[in-house]
Amino acid sequence: PERPWPAAERRIAIAVSSYWANFAATGDPNGKGLPQWPAVDSGAPVVMELGDGFGPIPVAQERRLDFIRRYFATQKPW
């Protein structure tokens, strides 16, 4: 249906489609005018926030990550 896009949603759509297009073309999502999407670094567990803000944010608090790691360490492989 025809609905007007709020400016904030349009900004998110443009940024996300730009990241995808850059990644498809070059293997790197970064490009001119976009907040830097950092490469994966096991020593710095972050995810990219796309929405109200744009940029790397911590995956979770360290104590929560530790809980998840300990839980999965107790699980038997399929």
mmCIF file of N, CA and C in Angstrom:
data_model
loop_
_atom_site.group_PDB
_atom_site.id
_atom_site.type_symbol
_atom_site.label_atom_id
_atom_site.label_comp_id
_atom_site.label_asym_id
_atom_site.label_seq_id
_atom_site.Cartn_x
_atom_site.Cartn_y
_atom_site.Cartn_z
ATOM 1 N N PRO A 1 0.833 -1.203 0.000
ATOM 2 C CA PRO A 1 0.000 0.000 0.000
ATOM 3 C C PRO A 1 0.870 1.256 0.000
ATOM 4 N N GLU A 2 0.323 2.287 -0.510
ATOM 5 C CA GLU A 2 1.017 3.573 -0.541
ATOM 6 C C GLU A 2 0.923 4.244 0.825
ATOM 7 N N ARG A 3 2.061 4.357 1.475
ATOM 8 C CA ARG A 3 2.130 5.054 2.761
ATOM 9 C C ARG A 3 3.384 5.906 2.758
ATOM 10 N N PRO A 4 3.305 7.066 3.338
ATOM 11 C CA PRO A 4 4.534 7.866 3.408
ATOM 12 C C PRO A 4 5.513 7.253 4.408
ATOM 13 N N TRP A 5 6.785 7.262 4.050
ATOM 14 C CA TRP A 5 7.827 6.771 4.943
ATOM 15 C C TRP A 5 8.269 7.918 5.839
ATOM 16 N N PRO A 6 8.268 7.705 7.162
ATOM 17 C CA PRO A 6 8.847 8.736 8.035
ATOM 18 C C PRO A 6 10.331 8.905 7.706
ATOM 19 N N ALA A 7 10.842 10.079 7.924
ATOM 20 C CA ALA A 7 12.237 10.385 7.595
ATOM 21 C C ALA A 7 13.211 9.419 8.273
ATOM 22 N N ALA A 8 12.946 9.051 9.527
ATOM 23 C CA ALA A 8 13.844 8.151 10.246
ATOM 24 C C ALA A 8 13.879 6.775 9.585
ATOM 25 N N GLU A 9 12.730 6.267 9.150
ATOM 26 C CA GLU A 9 12.692 4.961 8.495
ATOM 27 C C GLU A 9 13.381 5.009 7.138
ATOM 28 N N ARG A 10 13.219 6.088 6.416
ATOM 29 C CA ARG A 10 13.887 6.245 5.120
ATOM 30 C C ARG A 10 15.410 6.255 5.310
ATOM 31 N N ARG A 11 15.873 6.933 6.353
ATOM 32 C CA ARG A 11 17.310 7.005 6.641
ATOM 33 C C ARG A 11 17.865 5.608 6.947
ATOM 34 N N ILE A 12 17.125 4.826 7.720
ATOM 35 C CA ILE A 12 17.552 3.462 8.035
ATOM 36 C C ILE A 12 17.585 2.614 6.762
ATOM 37 N N ALA A 13 16.541 2.702 5.952
ATOM 38 C CA ALA A 13 16.469 1.904 4.723
ATOM 39 C C ALA A 13 17.614 2.243 3.776
ATOM 40 N N ILE A 14 17.928 3.501 3.640
ATOM 41 C CA ILE A 14 19.025 3.911 2.754
ATOM 42 C C ILE A 14 20.356 3.383 3.278
ATOM 43 N N ALA A 15 20.585 3.510 4.581
ATOM 44 C CA ALA A 15 21.854 3.036 5.155
ATOM 45 C C ALA A 15 21.993 1.522 5.008
ATOM 46 N N VAL A 16 20.953 0.772 5.358
ATOM 47 C CA VAL A 16 21.029 -0.691 5.304
ATOM 48 C C VAL A 16 21.209 -1.158 3.866
ATOM 49 N N SER A 17 20.472 -0.584 2.924
ATOM 50 C CA SER A 17 20.633 -1.009 1.531
ATOM 51 C C SER A 17 22.012 -0.625 1.008
ATOM 52 N N SER A 18 22.568 0.469 1.486
ATOM 53 C CA SER A 18 23.927 0.858 1.081
ATOM 54 C C SER A 18 24.965 -0.123 1.625
ATOM 55 N N TYR A 19 24.808 -0.520 2.888
ATOM 56 C CA TYR A 19 25.723 -1.520 3.446
ATOM 57 C C TYR A 19 25.666 -2.807 2.622
ATOM 58 N N TRP A 20 24.440 -3.274 2.300
ATOM 59 C CA TRP A 20 24.287 -4.511 1.523
ATOM 60 C C TRP A 20 24.904 -4.371 0.136
ATOM 61 N N ALA A 21 24.634 -3.269 -0.529
ATOM 62 C CA ALA A 21 25.169 -3.075 -1.879
ATOM 63 C C ALA A 21 26.694 -3.024 -1.859
ATOM 64 N N ASN A 22 27.261 -2.326 -0.890
ATOM 65 C CA ASN A 22 28.720 -2.265 -0.776
ATOM 66 C C ASN A 22 29.304 -3.643 -0.521
ATOM 67 N N PHE A 23 28.662 -4.399 0.378
ATOM 68 C CA PHE A 23 29.167 -5.734 0.694
ATOM 69 C C PHE A 23 29.084 -6.652 -0.525
ATOM 70 N N ALA A 24 27.973 -6.588 -1.256
ATOM 71 C CA ALA A 24 27.817 -7.433 -2.452
ATOM 72 C C ALA A 24 28.860 -7.082 -3.506
ATOM 73 N N ALA A 25 29.170 -5.803 -3.638
ATOM 74 C CA ALA A 25 30.100 -5.361 -4.687
ATOM 75 C C ALA A 25 31.565 -5.566 -4.321
ATOM 76 N N THR A 26 31.900 -5.415 -3.031
ATOM 77 C CA THR A 26 33.316 -5.393 -2.655
ATOM 78 C C THR A 26 33.703 -6.356 -1.546
ATOM 79 N N GLY A 27 32.708 -6.945 -0.854
ATOM 80 C CA GLY A 27 33.012 -7.780 0.303
ATOM 81 C C GLY A 27 33.216 -6.965 1.568
ATOM 82 N N ASP A 28 33.015 -5.663 1.482
ATOM 83 C CA ASP A 28 33.183 -4.732 2.610
ATOM 84 C C ASP A 28 31.944 -3.841 2.656
ATOM 85 N N PRO A 29 31.188 -3.828 3.758
ATOM 86 C CA PRO A 29 29.967 -3.028 3.812
ATOM 87 C C PRO A 29 30.207 -1.514 3.886
ATOM 88 N N ASN A 30 31.413 -1.113 4.230
ATOM 89 C CA ASN A 30 31.679 0.306 4.448
ATOM 90 C C ASN A 30 31.709 1.094 3.146
ATOM 91 N N GLY A 31 31.333 2.361 3.261
ATOM 92 C CA GLY A 31 31.343 3.233 2.105
ATOM 93 C C GLY A 31 31.233 4.686 2.535
ATOM 94 N N LYS A 32 31.378 5.557 1.576
ATOM 95 C CA LYS A 32 31.346 6.996 1.842
ATOM 96 C C LYS A 32 30.017 7.400 2.485
ATOM 97 N N GLY A 33 30.123 8.150 3.570
ATOM 98 C CA GLY A 33 28.950 8.669 4.254
ATOM 99 C C GLY A 33 28.283 7.715 5.221
ATOM 100 N N LEU A 34 28.801 6.497 5.336
ATOM 101 C CA LEU A 34 28.217 5.526 6.267
ATOM 102 C C LEU A 34 29.076 5.419 7.522
ATOM 103 N N PRO A 35 28.440 5.228 8.683
ATOM 104 C CA PRO A 35 29.227 4.943 9.877
ATOM 105 C C PRO A 35 30.042 3.673 9.666
ATOM 106 N N GLN A 36 31.249 3.646 10.174
ATOM 107 C CA GLN A 36 32.169 2.513 9.983
ATOM 108 C C GLN A 36 31.627 1.243 10.605
ATOM 109 N N TRP A 37 31.553 0.193 9.802
ATOM 110 C CA TRP A 37 31.165 -1.136 10.277
ATOM 111 C C TRP A 37 32.467 -1.887 10.522
ATOM 112 N N PRO A 38 32.812 -2.166 11.778
ATOM 113 C CA PRO A 38 34.112 -2.789 12.051
ATOM 114 C C PRO A 38 34.167 -4.250 11.613
ATOM 115 N N ALA A 39 35.370 -4.688 11.251
ATOM 116 C CA ALA A 39 35.585 -6.097 10.918
ATOM 117 C C ALA A 39 35.421 -6.933 12.182
ATOM 118 N N VAL A 40 35.090 -8.190 11.995
ATOM 119 C CA VAL A 40 34.944 -9.103 13.130
ATOM 120 C C VAL A 40 36.271 -9.220 13.874
ATOM 121 N N ASP A 41 36.189 -9.131 15.195
ATOM 122 C CA ASP A 41 37.372 -9.247 16.047
ATOM 123 C C ASP A 41 36.961 -10.039 17.280
ATOM 124 N N SER A 42 37.476 -11.258 17.411
ATOM 125 C CA SER A 42 37.072 -12.095 18.539
ATOM 126 C C SER A 42 37.441 -11.479 19.887
ATOM 127 N N GLY A 43 38.373 -10.553 19.896
ATOM 128 C CA GLY A 43 38.758 -9.895 21.132
ATOM 129 C C GLY A 43 37.854 -8.731 21.505
ATOM 130 N N ALA A 44 36.988 -8.335 20.585
ATOM 131 C CA ALA A 44 36.069 -7.223 20.828
ATOM 132 C C ALA A 44 34.689 -7.607 20.304
ATOM 133 N N PRO A 45 33.905 -8.361 21.088
ATOM 134 C CA PRO A 45 32.600 -8.822 20.618
ATOM 135 C C PRO A 45 31.576 -7.688 20.498
ATOM 136 N N VAL A 46 31.407 -7.200 19.283
ATOM 137 C CA VAL A 46 30.443 -6.131 19.028
ATOM 138 C C VAL A 46 29.531 -6.526 17.879
ATOM 139 N N VAL A 47 28.387 -5.870 17.826
ATOM 140 C CA VAL A 47 27.453 -5.980 16.713
ATOM 141 C C VAL A 47 27.202 -4.571 16.209
ATOM 142 N N MET A 48 26.661 -4.467 15.036
ATOM 143 C CA MET A 48 26.375 -3.157 14.463
ATOM 144 C C MET A 48 24.927 -2.790 14.756
ATOM 145 N N GLU A 49 24.731 -1.671 15.409
ATOM 146 C CA GLU A 49 23.383 -1.176 15.660
ATOM 147 C C GLU A 49 22.915 -0.446 14.414
ATOM 148 N N LEU A 50 21.749 -0.801 13.920
ATOM 149 C CA LEU A 50 21.156 -0.164 12.748
ATOM 150 C C LEU A 50 19.734 0.220 13.108
ATOM 151 N N GLY A 51 19.492 1.480 13.307
ATOM 152 C CA GLY A 51 18.148 1.895 13.700
ATOM 153 C C GLY A 51 18.179 3.254 14.339
ATOM 154 N N ASP A 52 17.865 3.294 15.632
ATOM 155 C CA ASP A 52 17.878 4.571 16.338
ATOM 156 C C ASP A 52 19.256 5.203 16.298
ATOM 157 N N GLY A 53 20.271 4.362 16.283
ATOM 158 C CA GLY A 53 21.650 4.816 16.161
ATOM 159 C C GLY A 53 22.357 3.921 15.163
ATOM 160 N N PHE A 54 23.514 4.346 14.713
ATOM 161 C CA PHE A 54 24.322 3.551 13.796
ATOM 162 C C PHE A 54 25.725 3.484 14.348
ATOM 163 N N GLY A 55 26.213 2.270 14.538
ATOM 164 C CA GLY A 55 27.573 2.115 15.017
ATOM 165 C C GLY A 55 27.715 0.844 15.814
ATOM 166 N N PRO A 56 28.956 0.462 16.092
ATOM 167 C CA PRO A 56 29.189 -0.766 16.845
ATOM 168 C C PRO A 56 28.787 -0.594 18.309
ATOM 169 N N ILE A 57 28.158 -1.639 18.838
ATOM 170 C CA ILE A 57 27.776 -1.668 20.252
ATOM 171 C C ILE A 57 28.186 -3.031 20.815
ATOM 172 N N PRO A 58 28.397 -3.136 22.113
ATOM 173 C CA PRO A 58 28.765 -4.425 22.697
ATOM 174 C C PRO A 58 27.684 -5.473 22.456
ATOM 175 N N VAL A 59 28.099 -6.716 22.250
ATOM 176 C CA VAL A 59 27.150 -7.809 22.061
ATOM 177 C C VAL A 59 26.278 -7.933 23.306
ATOM 178 N N ALA A 60 26.894 -7.961 24.446
ATOM 179 C CA ALA A 60 26.189 -8.059 25.721
ATOM 180 C C ALA A 60 27.188 -7.765 26.826
ATOM 181 N N GLN A 61 26.668 -7.608 28.031
ATOM 182 C CA GLN A 61 27.561 -7.427 29.164
ATOM 183 C C GLN A 61 28.391 -8.684 29.341
ATOM 184 N N GLU A 62 29.618 -8.531 29.778
ATOM 185 C CA GLU A 62 30.538 -9.665 29.910
ATOM 186 C C GLU A 62 29.967 -10.768 30.794
ATOM 187 N N ARG A 63 29.275 -10.419 31.865
ATOM 188 C CA ARG A 63 28.711 -11.448 32.750
ATOM 189 C C ARG A 63 27.648 -12.260 32.021
ATOM 190 N N ARG A 64 26.905 -11.642 31.131
ATOM 191 C CA ARG A 64 25.899 -12.379 30.360
ATOM 192 C C ARG A 64 26.565 -13.264 29.312
ATOM 193 N N LEU A 65 27.596 -12.751 28.675
ATOM 194 C CA LEU A 65 28.344 -13.567 27.718
ATOM 195 C C LEU A 65 28.953 -14.775 28.421
ATOM 196 N N ASP A 66 29.471 -14.563 29.617
ATOM 197 C CA ASP A 66 30.069 -15.659 30.376
ATOM 198 C C ASP A 66 29.027 -16.728 30.689
ATOM 199 N N PHE A 67 27.835 -16.309 31.066
ATOM 200 C CA PHE A 67 26.754 -17.257 31.340
ATOM 201 C C PHE A 67 26.446 -18.089 30.097
ATOM 202 N N ILE A 68 26.323 -17.449 28.958
ATOM 203 C CA ILE A 68 26.016 -18.154 27.711
ATOM 204 C C ILE A 68 27.136 -19.131 27.354
ATOM 205 N N ARG A 69 28.374 -18.700 27.489
ATOM 206 C CA ARG A 69 29.515 -19.579 27.199
ATOM 207 C C ARG A 69 29.498 -20.809 28.109
ATOM 208 N N ARG A 70 29.266 -20.575 29.398
ATOM 209 C CA ARG A 70 29.253 -21.698 30.340
ATOM 210 C C ARG A 70 28.091 -22.645 30.039
ATOM 211 N N TYR A 71 26.948 -22.101 29.698
ATOM 212 C CA TYR A 71 25.792 -22.936 29.372
ATOM 213 C C TYR A 71 26.098 -23.821 28.168
ATOM 214 N N PHE A 72 26.572 -23.239 27.092
ATOM 215 C CA PHE A 72 26.845 -24.022 25.889
ATOM 216 C C PHE A 72 27.989 -25.015 26.081
ATOM 217 N N ALA A 73 28.884 -24.731 26.972
ATOM 218 C CA ALA A 73 29.969 -25.666 27.266
ATOM 219 C C ALA A 73 29.436 -26.946 27.908
ATOM 220 N N THR A 74 28.261 -26.888 28.530
ATOM 221 C CA THR A 74 27.681 -28.071 29.161
ATOM 222 C C THR A 74 26.833 -28.894 28.193
ATOM 223 N N GLN A 75 26.571 -28.378 27.015
ATOM 224 C CA GLN A 75 25.696 -29.062 26.058
ATOM 225 C C GLN A 75 26.472 -30.090 25.226
ATOM 226 N N LYS A 76 25.821 -31.212 24.978
ATOM 227 C CA LYS A 76 26.436 -32.255 24.160
ATOM 228 C C LYS A 76 26.201 -31.914 22.690
ATOM 229 N N PRO A 77 27.200 -32.183 21.861
ATOM 230 C CA PRO A 77 27.012 -31.954 20.416
ATOM 231 C C PRO A 77 25.909 -32.863 19.875
ATOM 232 N N TRP A 78 25.287 -32.454 18.849
ATOM 233 C CA TRP A 78 24.216 -33.260 18.230
ATOM 234 C C TRP A 78 24.828 -34.475 17.743
#
